[in-house]
mmCIF file of C-alpha atoms in Angstrom:
data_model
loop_
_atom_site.group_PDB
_atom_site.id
_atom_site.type_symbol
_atom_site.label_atom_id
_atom_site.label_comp_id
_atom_site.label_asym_id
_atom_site.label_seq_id
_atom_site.Cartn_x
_atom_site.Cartn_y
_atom_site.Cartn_z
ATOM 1 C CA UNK A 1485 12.731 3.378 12.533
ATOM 2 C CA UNK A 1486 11.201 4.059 9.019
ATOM 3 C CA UNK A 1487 8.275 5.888 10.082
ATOM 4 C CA UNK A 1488 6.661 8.392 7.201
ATOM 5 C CA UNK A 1489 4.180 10.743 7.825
ATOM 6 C CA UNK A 1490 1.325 12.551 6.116
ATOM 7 C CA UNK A 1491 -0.311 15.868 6.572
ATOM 8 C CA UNK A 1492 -3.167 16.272 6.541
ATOM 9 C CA UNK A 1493 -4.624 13.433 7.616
ATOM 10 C CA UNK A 1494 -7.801 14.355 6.657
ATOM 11 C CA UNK A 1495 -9.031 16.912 4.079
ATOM 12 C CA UNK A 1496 -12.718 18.951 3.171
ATOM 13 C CA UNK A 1497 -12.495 20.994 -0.084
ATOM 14 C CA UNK A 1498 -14.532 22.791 -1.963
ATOM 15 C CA UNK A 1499 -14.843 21.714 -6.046
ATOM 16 C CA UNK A 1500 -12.872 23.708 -8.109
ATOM 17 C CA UNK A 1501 -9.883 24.129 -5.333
ATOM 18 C CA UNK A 1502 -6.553 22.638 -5.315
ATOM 19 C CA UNK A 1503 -5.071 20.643 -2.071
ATOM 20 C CA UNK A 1504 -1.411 19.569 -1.286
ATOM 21 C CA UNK A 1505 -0.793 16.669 0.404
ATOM 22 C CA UNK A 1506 2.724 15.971 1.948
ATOM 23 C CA UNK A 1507 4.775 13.236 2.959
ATOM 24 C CA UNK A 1508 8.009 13.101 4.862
ATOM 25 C CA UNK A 1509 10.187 10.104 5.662
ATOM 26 C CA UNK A 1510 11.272 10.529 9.106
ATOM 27 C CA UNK A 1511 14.411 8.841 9.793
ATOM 28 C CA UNK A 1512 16.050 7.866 6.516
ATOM 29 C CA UNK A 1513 16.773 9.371 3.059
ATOM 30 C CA UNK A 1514 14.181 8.548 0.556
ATOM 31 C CA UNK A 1515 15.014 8.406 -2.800
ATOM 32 C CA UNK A 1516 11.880 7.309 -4.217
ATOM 33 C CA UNK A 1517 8.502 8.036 -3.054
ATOM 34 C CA UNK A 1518 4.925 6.177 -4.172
ATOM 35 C CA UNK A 1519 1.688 7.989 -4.401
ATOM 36 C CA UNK A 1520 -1.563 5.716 -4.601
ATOM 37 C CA UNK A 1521 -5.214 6.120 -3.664
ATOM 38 C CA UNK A 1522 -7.536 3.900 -2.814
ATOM 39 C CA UNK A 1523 -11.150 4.370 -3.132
ATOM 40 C CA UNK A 1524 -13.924 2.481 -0.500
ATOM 41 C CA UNK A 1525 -13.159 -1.263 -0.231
ATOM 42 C CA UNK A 1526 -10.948 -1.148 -2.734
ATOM 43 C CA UNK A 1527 -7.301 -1.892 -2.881
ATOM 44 C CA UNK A 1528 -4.610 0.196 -3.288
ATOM 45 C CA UNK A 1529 -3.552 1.605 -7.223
ATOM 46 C CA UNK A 1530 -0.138 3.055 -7.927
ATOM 47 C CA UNK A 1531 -0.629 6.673 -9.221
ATOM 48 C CA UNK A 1532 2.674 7.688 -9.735
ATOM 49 C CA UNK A 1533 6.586 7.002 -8.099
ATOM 50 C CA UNK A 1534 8.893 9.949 -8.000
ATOM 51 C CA UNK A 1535 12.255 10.254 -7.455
ATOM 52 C CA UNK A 1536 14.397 13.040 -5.789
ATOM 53 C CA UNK A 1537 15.455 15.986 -8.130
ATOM 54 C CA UNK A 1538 13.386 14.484 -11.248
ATOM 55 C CA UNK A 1539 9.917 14.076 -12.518
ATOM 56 C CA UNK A 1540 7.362 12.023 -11.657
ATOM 57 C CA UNK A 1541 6.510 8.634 -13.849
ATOM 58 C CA UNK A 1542 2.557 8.312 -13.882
ATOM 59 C CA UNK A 1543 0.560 5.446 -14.175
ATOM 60 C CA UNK A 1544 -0.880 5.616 -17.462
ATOM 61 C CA UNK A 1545 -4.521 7.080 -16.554
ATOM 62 C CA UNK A 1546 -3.457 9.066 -14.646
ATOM 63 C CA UNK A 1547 -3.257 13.075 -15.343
ATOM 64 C CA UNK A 1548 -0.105 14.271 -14.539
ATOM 65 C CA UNK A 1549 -1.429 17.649 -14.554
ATOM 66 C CA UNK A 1550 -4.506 17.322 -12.266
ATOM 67 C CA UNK A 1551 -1.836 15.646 -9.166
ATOM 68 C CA UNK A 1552 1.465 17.201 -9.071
ATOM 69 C CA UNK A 1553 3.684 15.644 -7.785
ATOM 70 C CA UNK A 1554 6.981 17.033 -6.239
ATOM 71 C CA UNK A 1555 9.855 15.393 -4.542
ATOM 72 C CA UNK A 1556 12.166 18.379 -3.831
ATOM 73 C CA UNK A 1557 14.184 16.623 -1.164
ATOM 74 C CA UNK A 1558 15.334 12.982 0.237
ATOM 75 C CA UNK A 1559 12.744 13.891 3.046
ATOM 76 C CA UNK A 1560 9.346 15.104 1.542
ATOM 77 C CA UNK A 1561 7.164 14.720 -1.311
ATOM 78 C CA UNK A 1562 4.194 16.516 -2.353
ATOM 79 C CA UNK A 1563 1.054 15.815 -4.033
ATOM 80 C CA UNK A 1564 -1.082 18.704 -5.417
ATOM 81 C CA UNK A 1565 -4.567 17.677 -6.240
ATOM 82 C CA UNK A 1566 -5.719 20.795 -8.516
ATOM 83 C CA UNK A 1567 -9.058 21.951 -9.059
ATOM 84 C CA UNK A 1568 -10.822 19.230 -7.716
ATOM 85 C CA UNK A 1569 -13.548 17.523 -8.195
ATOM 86 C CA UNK A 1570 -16.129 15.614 -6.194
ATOM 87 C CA UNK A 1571 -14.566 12.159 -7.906
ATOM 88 C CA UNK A 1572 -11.046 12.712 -6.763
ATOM 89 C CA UNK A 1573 -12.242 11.936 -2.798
ATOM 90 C CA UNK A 1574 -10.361 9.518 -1.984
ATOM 91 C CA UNK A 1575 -7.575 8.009 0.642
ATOM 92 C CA UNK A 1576 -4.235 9.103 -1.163
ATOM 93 C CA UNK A 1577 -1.366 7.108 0.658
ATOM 94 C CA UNK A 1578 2.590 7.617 0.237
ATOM 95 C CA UNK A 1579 5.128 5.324 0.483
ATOM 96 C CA UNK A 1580 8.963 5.927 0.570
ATOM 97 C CA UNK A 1581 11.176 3.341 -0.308
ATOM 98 C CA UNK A 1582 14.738 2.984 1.943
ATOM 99 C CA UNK A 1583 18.021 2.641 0.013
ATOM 100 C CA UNK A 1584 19.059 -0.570 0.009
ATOM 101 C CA UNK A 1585 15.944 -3.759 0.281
ATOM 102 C CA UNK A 1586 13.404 -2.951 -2.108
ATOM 103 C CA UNK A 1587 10.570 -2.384 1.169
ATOM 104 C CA UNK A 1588 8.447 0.583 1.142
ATOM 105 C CA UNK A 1589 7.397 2.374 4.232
ATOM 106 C CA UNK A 1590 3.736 3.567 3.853
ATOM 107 C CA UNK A 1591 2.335 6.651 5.368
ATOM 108 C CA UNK A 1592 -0.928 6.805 7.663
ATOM 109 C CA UNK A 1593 -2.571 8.385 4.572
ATOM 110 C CA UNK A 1594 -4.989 11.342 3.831
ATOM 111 C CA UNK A 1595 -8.688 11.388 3.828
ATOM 112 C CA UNK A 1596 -9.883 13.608 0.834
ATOM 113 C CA UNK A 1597 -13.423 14.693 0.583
ATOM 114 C CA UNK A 1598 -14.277 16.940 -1.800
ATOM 115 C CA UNK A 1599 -17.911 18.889 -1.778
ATOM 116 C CA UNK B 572 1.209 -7.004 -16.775
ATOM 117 C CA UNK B 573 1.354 -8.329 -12.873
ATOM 118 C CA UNK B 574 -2.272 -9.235 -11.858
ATOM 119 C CA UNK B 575 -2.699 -10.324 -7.704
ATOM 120 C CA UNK B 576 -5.607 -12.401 -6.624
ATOM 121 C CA UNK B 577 -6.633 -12.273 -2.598
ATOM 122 C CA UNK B 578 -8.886 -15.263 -2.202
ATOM 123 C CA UNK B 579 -11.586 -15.373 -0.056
ATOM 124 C CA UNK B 580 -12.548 -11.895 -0.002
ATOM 125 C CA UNK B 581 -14.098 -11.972 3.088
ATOM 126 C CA UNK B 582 -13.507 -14.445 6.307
ATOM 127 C CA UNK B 583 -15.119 -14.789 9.015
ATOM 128 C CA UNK B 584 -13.823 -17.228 12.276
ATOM 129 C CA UNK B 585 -14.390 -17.618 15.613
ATOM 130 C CA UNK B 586 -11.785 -16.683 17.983
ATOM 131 C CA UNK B 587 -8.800 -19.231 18.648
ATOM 132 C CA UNK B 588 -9.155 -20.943 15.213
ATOM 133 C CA UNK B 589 -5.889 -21.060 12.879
ATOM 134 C CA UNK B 590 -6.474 -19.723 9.193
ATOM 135 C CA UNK B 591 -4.811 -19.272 6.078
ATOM 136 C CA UNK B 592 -5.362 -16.656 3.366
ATOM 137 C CA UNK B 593 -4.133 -17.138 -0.011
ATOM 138 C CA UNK B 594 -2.622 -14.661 -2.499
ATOM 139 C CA UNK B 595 -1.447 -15.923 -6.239
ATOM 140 C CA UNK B 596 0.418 -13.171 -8.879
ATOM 141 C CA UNK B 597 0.320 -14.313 -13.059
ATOM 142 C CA UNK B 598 4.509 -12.781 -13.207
ATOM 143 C CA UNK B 599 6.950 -14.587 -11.280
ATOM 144 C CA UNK B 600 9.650 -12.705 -11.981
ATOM 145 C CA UNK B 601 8.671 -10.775 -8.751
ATOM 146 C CA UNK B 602 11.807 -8.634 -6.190
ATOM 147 C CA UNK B 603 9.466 -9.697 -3.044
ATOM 148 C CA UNK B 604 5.578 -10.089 -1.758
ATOM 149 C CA UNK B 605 4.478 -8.224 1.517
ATOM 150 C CA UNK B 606 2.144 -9.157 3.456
ATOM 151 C CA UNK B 607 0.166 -5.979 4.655
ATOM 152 C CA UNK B 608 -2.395 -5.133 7.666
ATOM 153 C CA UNK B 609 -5.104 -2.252 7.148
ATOM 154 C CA UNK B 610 -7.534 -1.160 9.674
ATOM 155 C CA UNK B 611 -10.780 0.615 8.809
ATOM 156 C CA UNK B 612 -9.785 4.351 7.604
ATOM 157 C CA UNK B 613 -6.208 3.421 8.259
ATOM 158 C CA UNK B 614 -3.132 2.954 6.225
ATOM 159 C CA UNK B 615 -0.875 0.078 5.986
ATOM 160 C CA UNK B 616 0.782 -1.856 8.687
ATOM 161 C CA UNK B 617 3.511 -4.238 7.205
ATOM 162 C CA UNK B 618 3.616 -7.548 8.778
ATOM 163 C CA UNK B 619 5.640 -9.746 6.727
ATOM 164 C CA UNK B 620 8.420 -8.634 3.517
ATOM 165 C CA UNK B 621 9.617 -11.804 1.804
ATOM 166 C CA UNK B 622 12.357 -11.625 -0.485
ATOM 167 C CA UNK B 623 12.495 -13.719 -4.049
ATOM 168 C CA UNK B 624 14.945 -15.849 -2.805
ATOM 169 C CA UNK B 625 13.483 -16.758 0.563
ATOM 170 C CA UNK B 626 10.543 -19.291 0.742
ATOM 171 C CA UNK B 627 8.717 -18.104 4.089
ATOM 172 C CA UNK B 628 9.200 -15.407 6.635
ATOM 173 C CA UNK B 629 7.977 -16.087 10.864
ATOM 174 C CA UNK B 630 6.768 -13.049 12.657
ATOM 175 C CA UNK B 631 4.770 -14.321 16.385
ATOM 176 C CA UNK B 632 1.742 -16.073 15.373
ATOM 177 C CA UNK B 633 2.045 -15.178 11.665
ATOM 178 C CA UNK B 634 3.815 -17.160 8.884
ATOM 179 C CA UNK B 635 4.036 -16.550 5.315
ATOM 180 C CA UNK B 636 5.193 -18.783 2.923
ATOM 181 C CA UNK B 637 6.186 -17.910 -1.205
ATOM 182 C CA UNK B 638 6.152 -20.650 -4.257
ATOM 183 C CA UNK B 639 7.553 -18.428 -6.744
ATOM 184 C CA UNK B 640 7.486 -20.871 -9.309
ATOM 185 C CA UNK B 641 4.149 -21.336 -8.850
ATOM 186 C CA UNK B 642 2.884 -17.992 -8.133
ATOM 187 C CA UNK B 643 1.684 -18.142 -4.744
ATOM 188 C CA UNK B 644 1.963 -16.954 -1.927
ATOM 189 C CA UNK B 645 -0.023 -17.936 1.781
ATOM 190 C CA UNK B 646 -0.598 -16.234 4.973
ATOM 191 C CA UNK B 647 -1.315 -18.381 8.092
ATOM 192 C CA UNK B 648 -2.210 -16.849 10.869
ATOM 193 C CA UNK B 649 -2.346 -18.995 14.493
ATOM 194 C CA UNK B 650 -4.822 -19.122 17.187
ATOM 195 C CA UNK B 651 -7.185 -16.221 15.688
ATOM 196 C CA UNK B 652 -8.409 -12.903 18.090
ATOM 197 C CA UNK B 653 -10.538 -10.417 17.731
ATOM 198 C CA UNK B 654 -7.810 -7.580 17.291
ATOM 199 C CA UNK B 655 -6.526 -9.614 14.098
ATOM 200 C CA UNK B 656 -10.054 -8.417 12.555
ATOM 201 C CA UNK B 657 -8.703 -6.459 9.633
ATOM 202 C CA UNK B 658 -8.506 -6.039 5.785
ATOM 203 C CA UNK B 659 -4.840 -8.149 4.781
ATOM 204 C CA UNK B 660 -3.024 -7.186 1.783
ATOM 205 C CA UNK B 661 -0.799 -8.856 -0.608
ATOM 206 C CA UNK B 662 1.424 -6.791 -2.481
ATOM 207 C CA UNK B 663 3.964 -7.788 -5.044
ATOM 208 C CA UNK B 664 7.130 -6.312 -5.820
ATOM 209 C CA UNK B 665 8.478 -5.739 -8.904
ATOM 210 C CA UNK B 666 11.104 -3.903 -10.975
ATOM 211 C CA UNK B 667 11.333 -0.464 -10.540
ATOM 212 C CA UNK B 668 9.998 -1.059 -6.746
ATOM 213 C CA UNK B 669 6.713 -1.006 -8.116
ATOM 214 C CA UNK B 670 4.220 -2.654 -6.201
ATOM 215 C CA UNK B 671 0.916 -4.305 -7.145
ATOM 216 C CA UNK B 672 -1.961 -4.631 -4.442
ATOM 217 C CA UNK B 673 -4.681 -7.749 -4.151
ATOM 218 C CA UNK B 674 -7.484 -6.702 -3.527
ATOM 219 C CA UNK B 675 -7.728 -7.795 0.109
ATOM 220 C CA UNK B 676 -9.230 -10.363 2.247
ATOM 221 C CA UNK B 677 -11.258 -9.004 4.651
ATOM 222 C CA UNK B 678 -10.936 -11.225 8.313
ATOM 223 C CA UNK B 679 -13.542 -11.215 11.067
ATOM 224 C CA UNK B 680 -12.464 -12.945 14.062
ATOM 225 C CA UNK B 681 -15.474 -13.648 16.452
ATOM 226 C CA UNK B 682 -15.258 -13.632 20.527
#
């Protein structure tokens, strides 16, 4: 159980293009979902959490208009890189967190490369 | 403002050896610590969730151990193999579920 998945798992883009990323818990409600990214050899940095039905708390640093973020249902959350830029290739990884222990599930993430 | 250290950054063993990898945090008012597995290109395998008020968690040949108090937390891995070649993460949790990464030790196990 508590398997989350990404799509796409890997991404090319063109600068100046937006991307959406999505994540879906699989077998459980989540209430809270975790964006981060992680650049090479680096570790992971929280970009923003969102909840179901509300908006997303960024990091601080982070531009809440360049990644939307939407968590429409207990089931899937989206992140919308928009018009992006050769910097913002990355690995962006989700996480959902179960009701009840404070674990978080983390997706296989998404390779972005953008040209 | 929660700060985790992964010390060494890199390790490198020969096959069948036991080793330990350390992890301390400067907050210890911390929810838990996981103990995470990455693989090149990959995202993150959990191997071990302890909670505040436990003091180590036993999965198979891995055993991690938390001193709150103290801020630290240690990963000891038995009888090494090649598959266990990997990048380990600490992560801490915090209020809010927040979590805060190390920055990894990277292990090479050696046939």
């Amino acid at each position: 159980g508590a398997v989350v998945s990404q799509h796409p798992s890997w991404v090319i883009c063109k600068s100046g293009t937006s991307v959406k990323i999505e994540c879906r818990s699989l077998d459980f409600q989540a209430t809270t979902m975790f964006w981060y990214r992680q650049f090479p050899k680096q570790s992971l940095m929280l970009m923003a959490t969102s909840n179901e039905g509300s908006k997303a708390t960024y990091e601080q640093g982070v531009e809440k208009d360049k990644f939307l973020i939407n968590h429409a249902s207990l089931t899937l959350s989206t992140l919308t890189v928009t018009s992006a830029h050769p910097e913002d290739s990355s690995f962006y990884i989700c996480s959902a967190r179960n009701v009840g222990p404070h674990e978080q599930y983390f997706g296989p993430g998404t390779r972005l490369t953008v040209t | 403002k929660q700060e985790v250290t992964q010390i060494p950054a890199a390790l490198s063993v020969p096959e069948g050896e036991n080793l330990v990898l350390n992890c301390s945090f400067t907050d210890s008012a911390i929810y838990n610590l996981q103990w995470f597995r990455q693989d090149p290109g990959k995202g993150l395998t959990s191997l071990l969730l302890i909670q505040s008020s436990q003091r180590e968690q036993t999965s198979g040949r891995l055993n991690a151990s938390l001193d709150k108090s103290s801020g630290r937390s240690t990963l000891y891995i038995a009888a090494s193999q090649p598959g266990d070649s990997a990048t380990y993460l600490c992560a801490v949790g915090t209020s809010g579920s927040r979590l805060t990464f190390g920055e990894g030790t990277q292990l090479t196990v050696n046939p």
